[in-house]
Amino acid sequence: MRTYLVTGGAGFIGSNFVHYMFRKYGDEIRIINVDALTYAGNLANLKDFEGKENYTFVKADIRDKAAITKIFEENDIDRVVNFAAESHVDRSIANPEVFVETNVLGTLVMLNAAKQAWENEDGSFKEGKRFLHVSTDEVYGSLENPEDYFYETTPYDPHSPYSASKASSDFIVKAYVDTYHFPAFITNCSNNYGPYQFPEKLIPLIINNALSGKKLPVYGDGKNVRDWLYVDDHCKGIDMVLENGRLGEKYNIGGHNEKQNIEIIHIILDTLKEYLPDSDPRKANVSEDLITYVTDRKGHDRRYAIAPDKIKAELGWEPETCFAEGIKKTIKWYLENLDWMTNITSGDYQQYYEKMYKDR
Ligand SMILES: NC(=O)c1ccc[n+]([C@@H]2O[C@H](COP(=O)([O-])OP(=O)(O)OC[C@H]3O[C@@H](n4cnc5c(N)ncnc54)[C@H](O)[C@@H]3O)[C@@H](O)[C@H]2O)c1
């Protein structure tokens, strides 16, 4: 039975990954989820797995060398998937320090703990061990020419403290590959969307605000372009890289689905109007009049666009969910899980944690 150590598994993509992997492999795998439960971590995302024999949650910080080393000492870990990070660009502009601490130094702690556990006396590594560092397309900077795309060979040019911290962590992982032949991969993915995303990010924020008749803030002219991928397609890519990727390589993951922010907002409003029955009082709130242009984000990158040619050619990865279908699925999920949204925005999930894990 393969054992996965997933960091940041209580966050958006990490929790979707745990769901994806148990759906795909069932009881053939074991997952240890290590998460510090910052504001972005939510154990309610994983309540389906509580009490499951092959699932363990450990509350720990990836910067905590002793705690992370102990997990490696007590478990024979086969795969590490490092999602844990501070992930919101606006927060990185307000408070860069924690981004460097978690994203760079935390990744270093993870690498060292895995290296110590997996390295043989002669400097080689135990068979079959794999470390995958989850990164972002934002490390490549901003594209001006509409025909340009980010390739794995595109030079890094990060602009925000967030993307600079992710770029730094990628370089540290690469250094471990180049220096020690450490068995790692880096994946650089475009913007994800789907269930369990914290409502500070564009899509859940717009859904939540529109339902309650709050303003829909749009940065600048609303024409910044992001490349959107349904979160399960990202999870599928990570699994494929872990099992069949070439060790030491980096892979871009993205679905050629570029959209301006303002387009996304209109799609959400149209879909909400379509889904909400006339009898639902929230339907009256959903209106284009809520769109409010606000001062642009500092250093706002104009366009990101991933070329996923390498992962397609080498591993046969393709996105399965087109945007038209994915956004409908996503909006439906938020409409059906209003309690989740209410709890996460009211801080109740902190109490949930206390209740579930206080005495463990
Ligand atoms: N969301 C996207 O669109 C996107 C796109 C590409 C790459 N990524 C990358 O994917 C990863 C996951 O992103 P996400 O959107 O799920 O983020 P998220 O903010 O939703 O979740 C991050 C998780 O990490 C945990 N965490 C934070 N600091 C920690 C620490 N010091 N120790 C242990 N756990 C800690 C949080 O509690 C949370 O559960 C990140 O590395 C991010 O850079 C995200």
PDB file of N, CA and C in Angstrom, residues 176-237:
ATOM      1  N   TYR A 176      17.765  20.749  -5.299  1.00  0.00           N
ATOM      2  CA  TYR A 176      17.875  19.409  -4.700  1.00  0.00           C
ATOM      3  C   TYR A 176      17.956  18.326  -5.781  1.00  0.00           C
ATOM      4  N   VAL A 177      17.238  18.561  -6.873  1.00  0.00           N
ATOM      5  CA  VAL A 177      17.305  17.610  -7.997  1.00  0.00           C
ATOM      6  C   VAL A 177      18.703  17.662  -8.609  1.00  0.00           C
ATOM      7  N   ASP A 178      19.173  18.868  -8.888  1.00  0.00           N
ATOM      8  CA  ASP A 178      20.458  19.013  -9.583  1.00  0.00           C
ATOM      9  C   ASP A 178      21.633  18.595  -8.696  1.00  0.00           C
ATOM     10  N   THR A 179      21.552  18.919  -7.416  1.00  0.00           N
ATOM     11  CA  THR A 179      22.694  18.668  -6.529  1.00  0.00           C
ATOM     12  C   THR A 179      22.723  17.234  -6.015  1.00  0.00           C
ATOM     13  N   TYR A 180      21.566  16.762  -5.546  1.00  0.00           N
ATOM     14  CA  TYR A 180      21.550  15.440  -4.874  1.00  0.00           C
ATOM     15  C   TYR A 180      20.887  14.353  -5.717  1.00  0.00           C
ATOM     16  N   HIS A 181      20.385  14.715  -6.898  1.00  0.00           N
ATOM     17  CA  HIS A 181      19.535  13.794  -7.680  1.00  0.00           C
ATOM     18  C   HIS A 181      18.320  13.356  -6.861  1.00  0.00           C
ATOM     19  N   PHE A 182      17.837  14.303  -6.067  1.00  0.00           N
ATOM     20  CA  PHE A 182      16.657  14.055  -5.236  1.00  0.00           C
ATOM     21  C   PHE A 182      15.447  13.778  -6.146  1.00  0.00           C
ATOM     22  N   PRO A 183      14.639  12.750  -5.817  1.00  0.00           N
ATOM     23  CA  PRO A 183      13.556  12.336  -6.739  1.00  0.00           C
ATOM     24  C   PRO A 183      12.324  13.247  -6.675  1.00  0.00           C
ATOM     25  N   ALA A 184      12.437  14.406  -7.304  1.00  0.00           N
ATOM     26  CA  ALA A 184      11.336  15.375  -7.208  1.00  0.00           C
ATOM     27  C   ALA A 184      10.814  15.779  -8.577  1.00  0.00           C
ATOM     28  N   PHE A 185       9.597  16.307  -8.558  1.00  0.00           N
ATOM     29  CA  PHE A 185       8.981  16.941  -9.735  1.00  0.00           C
ATOM     30  C   PHE A 185       8.463  18.307  -9.293  1.00  0.00           C
ATOM     31  N   ILE A 186       8.318  19.188 -10.271  1.00  0.00           N
ATOM     32  CA  ILE A 186       7.611  20.455 -10.028  1.00  0.00           C
ATOM     33  C   ILE A 186       6.484  20.521 -11.053  1.00  0.00           C
ATOM     34  N   THR A 187       5.282  20.877 -10.591  1.00  0.00           N
ATOM     35  CA  THR A 187       4.207  21.133 -11.553  1.00  0.00           C
ATOM     36  C   THR A 187       3.801  22.600 -11.423  1.00  0.00           C
ATOM     37  N   ASN A 188       3.600  23.258 -12.555  1.00  0.00           N
ATOM     38  CA  ASN A 188       3.178  24.665 -12.563  1.00  0.00           C
ATOM     39  C   ASN A 188       1.809  24.733 -13.215  1.00  0.00           C
ATOM     40  N   CYS A 189       0.817  25.015 -12.401  1.00  0.00           N
ATOM     41  CA  CYS A 189      -0.562  24.960 -12.902  1.00  0.00           C
ATOM     42  C   CYS A 189      -1.174  26.354 -13.002  1.00  0.00           C
ATOM     43  N   SER A 190      -2.154  26.450 -13.884  1.00  0.00           N
ATOM     44  CA  SER A 190      -2.895  27.708 -14.038  1.00  0.00           C
ATOM     45  C   SER A 190      -3.943  27.826 -12.926  1.00  0.00           C
ATOM     46  N   ASN A 191      -4.788  28.867 -12.995  1.00  0.00           N
ATOM     47  CA  ASN A 191      -5.809  29.095 -11.956  1.00  0.00           C
ATOM     48  C   ASN A 191      -6.784  27.927 -11.866  1.00  0.00           C
ATOM     49  N   ASN A 192      -6.979  27.424 -10.681  1.00  0.00           N
ATOM     50  CA  ASN A 192      -7.943  26.334 -10.473  1.00  0.00           C
ATOM     51  C   ASN A 192      -9.288  26.901 -10.022  1.00  0.00           C
ATOM     52  N   TYR A 193     -10.348  26.161 -10.315  1.00  0.00           N
ATOM     53  CA  TYR A 193     -11.658  26.488  -9.757  1.00  0.00           C
ATOM     54  C   TYR A 193     -12.387  25.189  -9.474  1.00  0.00           C
ATOM     55  N   GLY A 194     -13.361  25.250  -8.557  1.00  0.00           N
ATOM     56  CA  GLY A 194     -14.106  24.046  -8.199  1.00  0.00           C
ATOM     57  C   GLY A 194     -14.601  24.155  -6.763  1.00  0.00           C
ATOM     58  N   PRO A 195     -15.083  23.036  -6.193  1.00  0.00           N
ATOM     59  CA  PRO A 195     -15.590  23.046  -4.827  1.00  0.00           C
ATOM     60  C   PRO A 195     -14.507  23.351  -3.799  1.00  0.00           C
ATOM     61  N   TYR A 196     -14.917  23.799  -2.626  1.00  0.00           N
ATOM     62  CA  TYR A 196     -14.045  23.992  -1.455  1.00  0.00           C
ATOM     63  C   TYR A 196     -13.026  25.108  -1.598  1.00  0.00           C
ATOM     64  N   GLN A 197     -13.259  26.069  -2.490  1.00  0.00           N
ATOM     65  CA  GLN A 197     -12.282  27.157  -2.607  1.00  0.00           C
ATOM     66  C   GLN A 197     -12.662  28.288  -1.646  1.00  0.00           C
ATOM     67  N   PHE A 198     -11.681  28.772  -0.929  1.00  0.00           N
ATOM     68  CA  PHE A 198     -11.943  29.814   0.074  1.00  0.00           C
ATOM     69  C   PHE A 198     -12.472  31.069  -0.629  1.00  0.00           C
ATOM     70  N   PRO A 199     -13.549  31.659  -0.077  1.00  0.00           N
ATOM     71  CA  PRO A 199     -14.241  32.719  -0.819  1.00  0.00           C
ATOM     72  C   PRO A 199     -13.527  34.070  -0.879  1.00  0.00           C
ATOM     73  N   GLU A 200     -12.205  34.079  -0.708  1.00  0.00           N
ATOM     74  CA  GLU A 200     -11.459  35.304  -1.023  1.00  0.00           C
ATOM     75  C   GLU A 200     -11.023  35.274  -2.494  1.00  0.00           C
ATOM     76  N   LYS A 201     -11.115  34.105  -3.132  1.00  0.00           N
ATOM     77  CA  LYS A 201     -10.681  33.957  -4.522  1.00  0.00           C
ATOM     78  C   LYS A 201     -11.851  34.266  -5.459  1.00  0.00           C
ATOM     79  N   LEU A 202     -11.529  34.677  -6.697  1.00  0.00           N
ATOM     80  CA  LEU A 202     -12.532  35.302  -7.575  1.00  0.00           C
ATOM     81  C   LEU A 202     -13.873  34.548  -7.681  1.00  0.00           C
ATOM     82  N   ILE A 203     -13.834  33.279  -8.063  1.00  0.00           N
ATOM     83  CA  ILE A 203     -15.100  32.607  -8.400  1.00  0.00           C
ATOM     84  C   ILE A 203     -16.018  32.444  -7.174  1.00  0.00           C
ATOM     85  N   PRO A 204     -15.544  31.853  -6.047  1.00  0.00           N
ATOM     86  CA  PRO A 204     -16.452  31.768  -4.895  1.00  0.00           C
ATOM     87  C   PRO A 204     -16.816  33.136  -4.317  1.00  0.00           C
ATOM     88  N   LEU A 205     -15.910  34.104  -4.436  1.00  0.00           N
ATOM     89  CA  LEU A 205     -16.219  35.446  -3.937  1.00  0.00           C
ATOM     90  C   LEU A 205     -17.397  36.049  -4.693  1.00  0.00           C
ATOM     91  N   ILE A 206     -17.361  35.906  -6.017  1.00  0.00           N
ATOM     92  CA  ILE A 206     -18.432  36.485  -6.834  1.00  0.00           C
ATOM     93  C   ILE A 206     -19.749  35.743  -6.571  1.00  0.00           C
ATOM     94  N   ILE A 207     -19.685  34.421  -6.455  1.00  0.00           N
ATOM     95  CA  ILE A 207     -20.918  33.657  -6.186  1.00  0.00           C
ATOM     96  C   ILE A 207     -21.512  34.125  -4.854  1.00  0.00           C
ATOM     97  N   ASN A 208     -20.665  34.169  -3.835  1.00  0.00           N
ATOM     98  CA  ASN A 208     -21.129  34.510  -2.491  1.00  0.00           C
ATOM     99  C   ASN A 208     -21.695  35.929  -2.443  1.00  0.00           C
ATOM    100  N   ASN A 209     -20.948  36.869  -3.020  1.00  0.00           N
ATOM    101  CA  ASN A 209     -21.419  38.259  -2.980  1.00  0.00           C
ATOM    102  C   ASN A 209     -22.700  38.435  -3.794  1.00  0.00           C
ATOM    103  N   ALA A 210     -22.748  37.814  -4.962  1.00  0.00           N
ATOM    104  CA  ALA A 210     -23.931  37.990  -5.810  1.00  0.00           C
ATOM    105  C   ALA A 210     -25.188  37.466  -5.109  1.00  0.00           C
ATOM    106  N   LEU A 211     -25.044  36.328  -4.430  1.00  0.00           N
ATOM    107  CA  LEU A 211     -26.214  35.743  -3.750  1.00  0.00           C
ATOM    108  C   LEU A 211     -26.716  36.651  -2.632  1.00  0.00           C
ATOM    109  N   SER A 212     -25.776  37.368  -2.012  1.00  0.00           N
ATOM    110  CA  SER A 212     -26.234  38.216  -0.909  1.00  0.00           C
ATOM    111  C   SER A 212     -26.359  39.689  -1.316  1.00  0.00           C
ATOM    112  N   GLY A 213     -26.297  39.940  -2.616  1.00  0.00           N
ATOM    113  CA  GLY A 213     -26.530  41.301  -3.101  1.00  0.00           C
ATOM    114  C   GLY A 213     -25.423  42.281  -2.745  1.00  0.00           C
ATOM    115  N   LYS A 214     -24.201  41.731  -2.491  1.00  0.00           N
ATOM    116  CA  LYS A 214     -23.066  42.620  -2.182  1.00  0.00           C
ATOM    117  C   LYS A 214     -22.360  43.006  -3.475  1.00  0.00           C
ATOM    118  N   LYS A 215     -21.617  44.124  -3.402  1.00  0.00           N
ATOM    119  CA  LYS A 215     -20.880  44.576  -4.589  1.00  0.00           C
ATOM    120  C   LYS A 215     -19.928  43.502  -5.093  1.00  0.00           C
ATOM    121  N   LEU A 216     -19.719  43.477  -6.405  1.00  0.00           N
ATOM    122  CA  LEU A 216     -18.777  42.527  -7.006  1.00  0.00           C
ATOM    123  C   LEU A 216     -17.542  43.322  -7.431  1.00  0.00           C
ATOM    124  N   PRO A 217     -16.504  43.313  -6.593  1.00  0.00           N
ATOM    125  CA  PRO A 217     -15.353  44.163  -6.898  1.00  0.00           C
ATOM    126  C   PRO A 217     -14.540  43.639  -8.075  1.00  0.00           C
ATOM    127  N   VAL A 218     -14.227  44.507  -9.014  1.00  0.00           N
ATOM    128  CA  VAL A 218     -13.438  44.125 -10.191  1.00  0.00           C
ATOM    129  C   VAL A 218     -12.202  45.023 -10.228  1.00  0.00           C
ATOM    130  N   TYR A 219     -11.032  44.387 -10.245  1.00  0.00           N
ATOM    131  CA  TYR A 219      -9.795  45.173 -10.290  1.00  0.00           C
ATOM    132  C   TYR A 219      -9.603  45.822 -11.648  1.00  0.00           C
ATOM    133  N   GLY A 220      -9.155  47.093 -11.638  1.00  0.00           N
ATOM    134  CA  GLY A 220      -8.761  47.785 -12.873  1.00  0.00           C
ATOM    135  C   GLY A 220      -9.878  47.795 -13.896  1.00  0.00           C
ATOM    136  N   ASP A 221      -9.549  47.382 -15.145  1.00  0.00           N
ATOM    137  CA  ASP A 221     -10.577  47.376 -16.194  1.00  0.00           C
ATOM    138  C   ASP A 221     -11.248  46.007 -16.337  1.00  0.00           C
ATOM    139  N   GLY A 222     -10.870  45.064 -15.484  1.00  0.00           N
ATOM    140  CA  GLY A 222     -11.510  43.740 -15.507  1.00  0.00           C
ATOM    141  C   GLY A 222     -11.020  42.856 -16.645  1.00  0.00           C
ATOM    142  N   LYS A 223     -10.003  43.354 -17.391  1.00  0.00           N
ATOM    143  CA  LYS A 223      -9.609  42.600 -18.584  1.00  0.00           C
ATOM    144  C   LYS A 223      -8.353  41.756 -18.380  1.00  0.00           C
ATOM    145  N   ASN A 224      -7.930  41.604 -17.138  1.00  0.00           N
ATOM    146  CA  ASN A 224      -6.791  40.703 -16.885  1.00  0.00           C
ATOM    147  C   ASN A 224      -7.230  39.285 -17.217  1.00  0.00           C
ATOM    148  N   VAL A 225      -6.321  38.563 -17.864  1.00  0.00           N
ATOM    149  CA  VAL A 225      -6.669  37.228 -18.358  1.00  0.00           C
ATOM    150  C   VAL A 225      -6.007  36.153 -17.499  1.00  0.00           C
ATOM    151  N   ARG A 226      -6.810  35.171 -17.108  1.00  0.00           N
ATOM    152  CA  ARG A 226      -6.298  33.998 -16.399  1.00  0.00           C
ATOM    153  C   ARG A 226      -6.737  32.759 -17.161  1.00  0.00           C
ATOM    154  N   ASP A 227      -5.965  31.682 -16.956  1.00  0.00           N
ATOM    155  CA  ASP A 227      -6.215  30.435 -17.677  1.00  0.00           C
ATOM    156  C   ASP A 227      -6.820  29.481 -16.637  1.00  0.00           C
ATOM    157  N   TRP A 228      -8.098  29.121 -16.796  1.00  0.00           N
ATOM    158  CA  TRP A 228      -8.816  28.415 -15.719  1.00  0.00           C
ATOM    159  C   TRP A 228      -8.881  26.908 -15.965  1.00  0.00           C
ATOM    160  N   LEU A 229      -8.628  26.152 -14.895  1.00  0.00           N
ATOM    161  CA  LEU A 229      -8.656  24.689 -14.998  1.00  0.00           C
ATOM    162  C   LEU A 229      -9.503  24.122 -13.859  1.00  0.00           C
ATOM    163  N   TYR A 230     -10.377  23.180 -14.205  1.00  0.00           N
ATOM    164  CA  TYR A 230     -11.191  22.543 -13.162  1.00  0.00           C
ATOM    165  C   TYR A 230     -10.266  21.728 -12.252  1.00  0.00           C
ATOM    166  N   VAL A 231     -10.474  21.873 -10.949  1.00  0.00           N
ATOM    167  CA  VAL A 231      -9.497  21.364  -9.979  1.00  0.00           C
ATOM    168  C   VAL A 231      -9.217  19.862 -10.130  1.00  0.00           C
ATOM    169  N   ASP A 232     -10.220  19.059 -10.499  1.00  0.00           N
ATOM    170  CA  ASP A 232      -9.983  17.614 -10.655  1.00  0.00           C
ATOM    171  C   ASP A 232      -8.982  17.331 -11.774  1.00  0.00           C
ATOM    172  N   ASP A 233      -8.978  18.188 -12.795  1.00  0.00           N
ATOM    173  CA  ASP A 233      -8.019  17.985 -13.885  1.00  0.00           C
ATOM    174  C   ASP A 233      -6.589  18.267 -13.411  1.00  0.00           C
ATOM    175  N   HIS A 234      -6.459  19.209 -12.505  1.00  0.00           N
ATOM    176  CA  HIS A 234      -5.137  19.454 -11.898  1.00  0.00           C
ATOM    177  C   HIS A 234      -4.719  18.221 -11.070  1.00  0.00           C
ATOM    178  N   CYS A 235      -5.646  17.713 -10.275  1.00  0.00           N
ATOM    179  CA  CYS A 235      -5.340  16.542  -9.428  1.00  0.00           C
ATOM    180  C   CYS A 235      -4.936  15.348 -10.288  1.00  0.00           C
ATOM    181  N   LYS A 236      -5.663  15.183 -11.391  1.00  0.00           N
ATOM    182  CA  LYS A 236      -5.321  14.083 -12.307  1.00  0.00           C
ATOM    183  C   LYS A 236      -3.904  14.254 -12.842  1.00  0.00           C
ATOM    184  N   GLY A 237      -3.544  15.469 -13.187  1.00  0.00           N
ATOM    185  CA  GLY A 237      -2.191  15.750 -13.702  1.00  0.00           C
ATOM    186  C   GLY A 237      -1.129  15.431 -12.662  1.00  0.00           C
TER     187      GLY A 237
END
